[in-house]
Tab-separated table of C-alpha atoms in Angstrom:
chain	number	residue	atom	x	y	z
O	1	MET	CA	36.083	71.176	150.309
O	2	ALA	CA	33.710	73.470	152.123
O	3	PHE	CA	32.450	76.749	150.607
O	4	SER	CA	32.660	78.716	153.808
O	5	LEU	CA	31.624	82.291	153.939
O	6	SER	CA	31.556	82.384	157.813
O	7	PHE	CA	29.815	85.042	159.902
O	8	GLY	CA	29.629	83.182	163.329
O	9	ASN	CA	30.098	79.778	164.888
O	10	LYS	CA	27.127	78.648	167.069
O	11	ARG	CA	24.529	75.993	166.308
O	12	ASN	CA	22.244	77.485	163.831
O	13	VAL	CA	18.930	77.624	162.031
O	14	ASN	CA	19.152	76.564	158.340
O	15	LEU	CA	17.321	78.433	155.549
O	16	ILE	CA	16.961	77.601	151.913
O	17	PHE	CA	15.887	80.351	149.478
O	18	ASN	CA	14.846	79.442	145.936
O	19	ASP	CA	12.582	81.009	143.346
O	20	HIS	CA	9.415	79.411	144.683
O	21	SER	CA	9.851	78.939	148.373
O	22	ILE	CA	11.660	79.501	151.707
O	23	ARG	CA	12.546	76.311	153.701
O	24	TYR	CA	13.699	76.081	157.248
O	25	LEU	CA	15.145	73.282	159.381
O	26	GLU	CA	16.705	72.838	162.838
O	27	LEU	CA	18.869	69.890	163.652
O	28	LYS	CA	18.252	67.733	166.793
O	29	SER	CA	21.260	65.342	166.470
O	30	VAL	CA	24.050	64.572	164.066
O	31	HIS	CA	24.709	60.760	164.509
O	32	PRO	CA	22.313	59.796	163.132
O	33	PRO	CA	21.117	63.034	161.569
O	34	ILE	CA	17.715	63.803	163.111
O	35	PRO	CA	15.866	67.063	162.317
O	36	LEU	CA	14.059	68.705	165.179
O	37	LYS	CA	11.690	71.056	163.338
O	38	TRP	CA	11.171	72.198	159.761
O	39	GLY	CA	8.814	74.364	157.670
O	40	GLU	CA	8.164	75.867	154.216
O	41	HIS	CA	6.556	78.956	152.842
O	42	PHE	CA	5.605	79.311	149.162
O	43	LEU	CA	6.776	82.396	147.373
O	44	PRO	CA	4.743	84.155	144.670
O	45	PRO	CA	6.513	84.495	141.317
O	46	GLY	CA	8.852	87.480	140.953
O	47	VAL	CA	9.996	87.736	144.627
O	48	ILE	CA	13.194	85.744	143.864
O	49	SER	CA	14.102	85.333	140.191
O	50	ASP	CA	17.225	83.300	139.000
O	51	GLY	CA	18.431	83.253	142.638
O	52	LYS	CA	18.384	87.105	142.980
O	53	ILE	CA	16.104	89.011	145.302
O	54	THR	CA	13.905	91.066	142.912
O	55	ASP	CA	11.194	92.201	145.376
O	56	TYR	CA	13.014	92.888	148.596
O	57	GLU	CA	10.030	94.455	150.379
O	58	THR	CA	7.718	91.439	149.780
O	59	LEU	CA	10.448	88.920	150.635
O	60	SER	CA	11.169	90.767	153.825
O	61	THR	CA	7.473	90.774	154.811
O	62	ILE	CA	7.125	87.095	154.088
O	63	LEU	CA	10.331	86.115	155.913
O	64	ASP	CA	9.277	88.202	158.931
O	65	GLU	CA	6.002	86.189	159.090
O	66	CYS	CA	8.043	82.943	158.768
O	67	ILE	CA	10.335	84.053	161.676
O	68	GLU	CA	7.242	84.508	163.844
O	69	GLU	CA	5.628	81.234	162.806
O	70	TRP	CA	8.809	79.175	163.126
O	71	LYS	CA	9.853	80.909	166.366
O	72	ILE	CA	13.396	81.576	165.205
O	73	GLN	CA	13.755	85.192	166.362
O	74	ARG	CA	17.347	86.443	166.802
O	75	ARG	CA	18.853	83.104	165.799
O	76	GLN	CA	22.028	82.532	163.893
O	77	VAL	CA	21.358	81.320	160.381
O	78	ASN	CA	23.129	79.208	157.745
O	79	PHE	CA	21.875	79.641	154.165
O	80	ILE	CA	22.594	78.220	150.706
O	81	VAL	CA	23.784	80.592	148.068
O	82	PRO	CA	21.233	80.043	145.291
O	83	ASP	CA	22.579	77.878	142.499
O	84	PRO	CA	22.299	80.451	139.685
O	85	LEU	CA	24.880	82.594	141.599
O	86	VAL	CA	27.531	79.920	141.942
O	87	ILE	CA	30.494	79.057	139.811
O	88	ILE	CA	32.948	76.201	140.305
O	89	ARG	CA	36.123	76.419	138.284
O	90	LYS	CA	39.549	74.753	138.361
O	91	ILE	CA	42.458	77.225	138.068
O	92	ALA	CA	46.225	77.109	138.262
O	93	ILE	CA	48.547	79.642	140.064
O	94	PRO	CA	52.295	79.892	140.322
O	95	ILE	CA	53.785	77.273	142.689
O	96	ASP	CA	55.561	79.837	144.825
O	97	ILE	CA	52.351	81.561	145.969
O	98	GLN	CA	52.072	80.946	149.725
O	99	GLU	CA	48.784	79.780	151.297
O	100	ASP	CA	48.114	83.008	153.063
O	101	GLU	CA	48.749	84.901	149.807
O	102	VAL	CA	46.371	82.896	147.594
O	103	LYS	CA	43.264	85.031	147.870
O	104	SER	CA	45.153	88.334	147.425
O	105	HIS	CA	46.774	86.800	144.303
O	106	LEU	CA	43.429	85.773	142.890
O	107	TYR	CA	42.012	89.201	143.430
O	108	MET	CA	44.905	90.724	141.492
O	109	GLU	CA	44.369	88.257	138.654
O	110	LEU	CA	40.646	88.810	138.288
O	111	GLY	CA	39.879	90.138	134.834
O	112	SER	CA	43.327	89.226	133.385
O	113	SER	CA	44.231	85.499	133.815
O	114	ILE	CA	40.982	84.650	135.748
O	115	HIS	CA	37.668	85.610	134.079
O	116	LEU	CA	34.325	85.383	135.827
O	117	PRO	CA	30.964	86.396	134.369
O	118	PHE	CA	30.375	88.971	137.170
O	119	GLU	CA	32.304	91.676	138.969
O	120	ASP	CA	33.209	91.891	142.681
O	121	PRO	CA	33.107	88.174	143.482
O	122	VAL	CA	33.233	86.552	146.862
O	123	PHE	CA	35.027	83.245	146.760
O	124	ASP	CA	36.667	80.298	148.523
O	125	VAL	CA	39.321	77.949	147.239
O	126	TYR	CA	40.183	74.299	147.723
O	127	PRO	CA	43.724	73.067	147.008
O	128	LEU	CA	43.995	70.204	144.489
O	129	GLY	CA	47.757	69.677	144.500
O	130	GLU	CA	50.482	70.437	141.994
O	131	LYS	CA	50.627	69.756	138.263
O	132	ASP	CA	52.993	70.920	135.552
O	133	GLY	CA	54.823	73.216	137.896
O	134	LYS	CA	51.620	74.957	139.079
O	135	LYS	CA	49.401	74.836	142.064
O	136	GLU	CA	45.926	73.660	141.073
O	137	LEU	CA	42.941	75.091	143.012
O	138	LEU	CA	39.156	74.688	142.877
O	139	LEU	CA	37.552	78.126	142.892
O	140	PHE	CA	34.041	78.633	144.281
O	141	ALA	CA	32.817	82.066	143.376
O	142	SER	CA	29.633	84.123	143.583
O	143	PRO	CA	28.778	87.789	143.012
O	144	GLU	CA	29.200	89.512	146.323
O	145	LYS	CA	26.247	91.874	145.886
O	146	PHE	CA	23.615	89.157	145.544
O	147	VAL	CA	25.048	86.999	148.304
O	148	MET	CA	25.107	90.053	150.672
O	149	ASP	CA	21.516	90.896	149.647
O	150	PHE	CA	20.518	87.670	151.503
O	151	ALA	CA	22.875	88.324	154.423
O	152	ASN	CA	21.555	91.876	154.796
O	153	LEU	CA	17.979	90.739	154.594
O	154	LEU	CA	18.521	88.364	157.531
O	155	SER	CA	20.334	91.066	159.502
O	156	SER	CA	17.490	93.608	158.871
O	157	LEU	CA	15.068	91.088	160.512
O	158	LYS	CA	17.379	90.650	163.524
O	159	LEU	CA	18.612	87.253	162.451
O	160	GLN	CA	22.359	86.686	162.476
O	161	PRO	CA	24.009	85.396	159.232
O	162	ALA	CA	26.435	82.623	160.285
O	163	ALA	CA	27.615	80.862	157.141
O	164	ALA	CA	26.845	80.432	153.458
O	165	ASP	CA	27.118	77.098	151.630
O	166	ILE	CA	26.387	75.714	148.142
O	167	SER	CA	23.785	73.092	147.393
O	168	PRO	CA	26.096	70.336	145.807
O	169	LEU	CA	28.155	70.259	148.970
O	170	ALA	CA	25.091	70.137	151.184
O	171	LEU	CA	23.680	67.189	149.254
O	172	TYR	CA	26.977	65.423	149.218
O	173	ARG	CA	27.383	65.831	152.972
O	174	ILE	CA	24.246	63.664	153.460
O	175	TYR	CA	25.390	61.177	150.795
O	176	TYR	CA	28.784	60.850	152.618
O	177	MET	CA	27.229	60.409	155.957
O	178	MET	CA	25.032	57.597	154.572
O	179	ASP	CA	28.284	55.747	153.763
O	180	LYS	CA	27.448	55.609	150.078
O	181	ALA	CA	30.318	57.753	148.852
O	182	HIS	CA	33.318	56.065	147.218
O	183	ARG	CA	36.543	57.779	146.192
O	184	ALA	CA	36.772	55.873	142.923
O	185	GLU	CA	33.318	56.905	141.602
O	186	ASN	CA	32.370	59.863	139.479
O	187	LEU	CA	29.101	61.010	140.898
O	188	PHE	CA	26.531	63.113	138.970
O	189	THR	CA	24.202	65.013	141.322
O	190	ALA	CA	20.854	66.247	139.971
O	191	HIS	CA	18.802	68.438	142.258
O	192	ILE	CA	15.447	68.960	140.422
O	193	ASN	CA	12.973	71.592	141.740
O	194	LEU	CA	9.822	73.055	140.326
O	195	THR	CA	11.653	76.038	138.928
O	196	SER	CA	15.182	74.846	138.158
O	197	VAL	CA	17.672	72.030	137.877
O	198	SER	CA	21.145	72.064	139.410
O	199	MET	CA	23.772	69.500	138.272
O	200	CYS	CA	27.244	68.823	139.573
O	201	ILE	CA	29.929	66.187	138.930
O	202	PHE	CA	32.081	64.940	141.739
O	203	GLU	CA	35.355	63.071	141.242
O	204	GLY	CA	35.998	61.243	144.433
O	205	HIS	CA	34.701	63.705	147.069
O	206	ILE	CA	35.361	66.907	145.132
O	207	PRO	CA	32.853	68.827	143.018
O	208	TYR	CA	34.515	69.828	139.743
O	209	PHE	CA	31.760	70.929	137.458
O	210	MET	CA	28.408	72.610	138.198
O	211	ARG	CA	25.634	73.653	135.876
O	212	HIS	CA	22.302	75.240	136.478
O	213	PHE	CA	19.281	76.047	134.267
O	214	PRO	CA	15.806	77.328	134.987
O	215	LEU	CA	12.555	75.556	134.201
O	216	ASP	CA	9.355	77.234	133.083
O	217	PHE	CA	7.023	77.487	136.051
O	218	ASN	CA	3.547	78.862	135.562
O	219	VAL	CA	1.903	79.069	138.973
O	220	ALA	CA	-1.557	79.146	137.483
O	221	LYS	CA	-1.032	75.531	136.310
O	222	TRP	CA	-0.087	74.276	139.860
O	223	ASP	CA	-2.167	73.702	142.896
O	224	VAL	CA	-0.095	74.591	145.973
O	225	ARG	CA	-1.231	73.264	149.342
O	226	ARG	CA	0.057	73.052	152.869
O	227	GLY	CA	0.945	69.349	153.703
O	228	ARG	CA	0.596	67.641	156.976
O	229	SER	CA	4.376	67.664	157.537
O	230	ASP	CA	4.520	71.544	157.273
O	231	GLU	CA	5.753	71.485	153.746
O	232	CYS	CA	4.118	72.632	150.435
O	233	GLU	CA	2.524	70.086	148.233
O	234	TYR	CA	2.572	70.808	144.508
O	235	VAL	CA	-0.013	69.255	142.162
O	236	PHE	CA	0.126	69.911	138.427
O	237	LYS	CA	-3.206	70.677	136.808
O	238	GLY	CA	-2.022	71.658	133.280
O	239	ASP	CA	-1.464	69.613	130.148
O	240	PRO	CA	0.725	66.568	131.045
O	241	ALA	CA	2.428	66.869	127.675
O	242	GLU	CA	4.034	70.170	128.876
O	243	LEU	CA	5.765	68.318	131.741
O	244	GLU	CA	6.862	65.490	129.403
O	245	GLU	CA	8.516	68.102	127.197
O	246	GLN	CA	10.218	69.660	130.276
O	247	PHE	CA	11.462	66.266	131.428
O	248	LEU	CA	12.995	65.634	128.009
O	249	SER	CA	14.871	68.984	128.234
O	250	ILE	CA	16.165	67.961	131.685
O	251	TYR	CA	17.561	64.669	130.377
O	252	SER	CA	19.053	66.398	127.338
O	253	GLU	CA	20.904	68.880	129.628
O	254	MET	CA	22.097	66.136	131.887
O	255	GLY	CA	23.434	64.191	128.904
O	256	LYS	CA	25.266	67.198	127.564
O	257	LEU	CA	27.116	67.706	130.819
O	258	MET	CA	27.957	64.004	131.042
O	259	ASP	CA	29.315	64.102	127.514
O	260	PHE	CA	31.304	67.238	128.224
O	261	TYR	CA	32.904	65.486	131.200
O	262	ARG	CA	33.587	62.265	129.364
O	263	TYR	CA	34.992	63.734	126.035
O	264	SER	CA	36.114	67.284	126.609
O	265	VAL	CA	37.483	66.944	130.177
O	266	SER	CA	38.469	63.281	130.390
O	267	GLY	CA	39.422	62.667	126.792
O	268	GLY	CA	37.065	59.719	126.687
O	269	THR	CA	38.843	57.871	129.497
O	270	LYS	CA	36.276	58.108	132.161
O	271	GLY	CA	32.608	58.996	132.591
O	272	VAL	CA	29.870	59.369	135.196
O	273	THR	CA	29.364	56.189	137.192
O	274	LYS	CA	26.344	57.024	139.367
O	275	ILE	CA	23.564	59.589	139.568
O	276	LEU	CA	22.367	61.060	142.922
O	277	LEU	CA	18.742	62.365	142.453
O	278	ASP	CA	17.093	64.800	144.788
O	279	GLY	CA	14.698	67.740	144.754
O	280	ASP	CA	11.127	68.841	145.502
O	281	HIS	CA	9.655	68.065	142.115
O	282	PRO	CA	6.360	66.111	142.809
O	283	MET	CA	7.062	63.712	139.869
O	284	LEU	CA	10.527	62.797	141.057
O	285	ASN	CA	9.623	59.118	141.092
O	286	LYS	CA	8.758	59.271	137.369
O	287	ILE	CA	11.990	61.189	136.675
O	288	HIS	CA	13.908	58.468	138.616
O	289	LYS	CA	12.464	55.758	136.393
O	290	GLU	CA	13.074	57.580	133.129
O	291	LEU	CA	16.636	58.525	134.071
O	292	GLY	CA	17.438	54.814	134.623
O	293	GLU	CA	16.045	54.057	131.165
O	294	GLN	CA	17.806	57.026	129.557
O	295	PHE	CA	21.351	56.583	130.953
O	296	GLY	CA	21.568	53.000	132.281
O	297	LEU	CA	23.369	54.118	135.397
O	298	PRO	CA	22.729	53.344	139.115
O	299	ILE	CA	20.589	56.034	140.585
O	300	VAL	CA	20.646	56.839	144.321
O	301	THR	CA	17.966	58.850	146.242
O	302	PHE	CA	17.819	59.770	149.891
O	303	PRO	CA	15.655	57.423	151.911
O	304	SER	CA	13.532	60.211	153.435
O	305	GLU	CA	11.267	57.695	155.229
O	306	THR	CA	14.245	56.877	157.454
O	307	VAL	CA	14.781	60.508	158.491
O	308	GLN	CA	12.410	61.224	161.399
O	309	ASN	CA	12.345	63.611	164.250
O	310	GLY	CA	11.588	61.035	166.888
O	311	ARG	CA	7.890	61.781	166.886
O	312	ASN	CA	7.049	59.706	163.829
O	313	ARG	CA	7.130	62.789	161.644
O	314	ILE	CA	8.967	61.922	158.372
O	315	LEU	CA	11.149	64.638	156.846
O	316	PRO	CA	9.604	65.695	153.443
O	317	PRO	CA	11.944	64.898	150.554
O	318	GLY	CA	12.155	68.588	149.627
O	319	HIS	CA	13.972	69.340	152.872
O	320	THR	CA	17.017	67.073	152.385
O	321	LEU	CA	18.960	70.017	151.105
O	322	ALA	CA	18.303	71.917	154.376
O	323	LEU	CA	19.362	68.803	156.298
O	324	GLY	CA	22.658	68.754	154.405
O	325	LEU	CA	23.212	72.425	155.172
O	326	ALA	CA	22.575	71.709	158.902
O	327	LEU	CA	25.298	69.084	158.845
O	328	LYS	CA	27.774	71.850	157.840
O	329	GLU	CA	27.846	72.770	161.581
O	330	VAL	CA	29.680	69.533	162.405
O	331	GLU	CA	32.393	69.652	159.737
């Protein structure tokens, strides 16, 4: 199930890049998962846009400062491929294609039987079994150029890119380790940040459908402070009606994906059974309540107050994705 662009194999530092921040986490232990250290640095608008590095020089300068502050010089790094750059798609190939021939076959079929919205992809596949005389695969794909922009940025600052992952798998990794995952359920994950929403539907333990959409973020309407736990705290100071409208659009998009899954994919035979809610949005508790009213489904969140580093420092909720990425090391 892992999306594994591997560059190395030692215990690593874990970095999350999104449009508004860089987050960092180091793991202390796996069972139970205990983080050792973490941090966050706010990014000004326009440095990363829609998951793509748009101001390389500024990002390099900021990351260099973070490396010094977090004392992670020359370390190996796992990172998340930003959600706007990721596609998950189910495909079928001839049954006689051998396992070691799958990737070369897929490269030959790109642009003919396999269509992606970008050229020169980097991808991984997960076998789903056989159906109607074909091998079914789950394809995880991203544009190589933009993924390598992050890897090259790390290398230029003497960090060592070790592995790339995707956010739904990182979140599900924590959910699974909490013993909350059930093979019979159809789980809808919603990762809601200040600048975007990422959604994914899992059947059993497998992510089949992923959608991402941006949120309007006007930095002038937010007060950004450094919290006591080395994370950024975001306080909205604009018109509350603007956020209410944004929340309604989030619920609408979630409903559309649920309906697509129920009617277009499953022919009305099955639907989402549970929602896993996570993210750094400061009004996530309000969203939690309204989601319950909107969809009438069980909603699970990560109990961040139970994740401590042994020194009574509680891991901020916005860092759970980084924790899930860190657990990739033990798969």
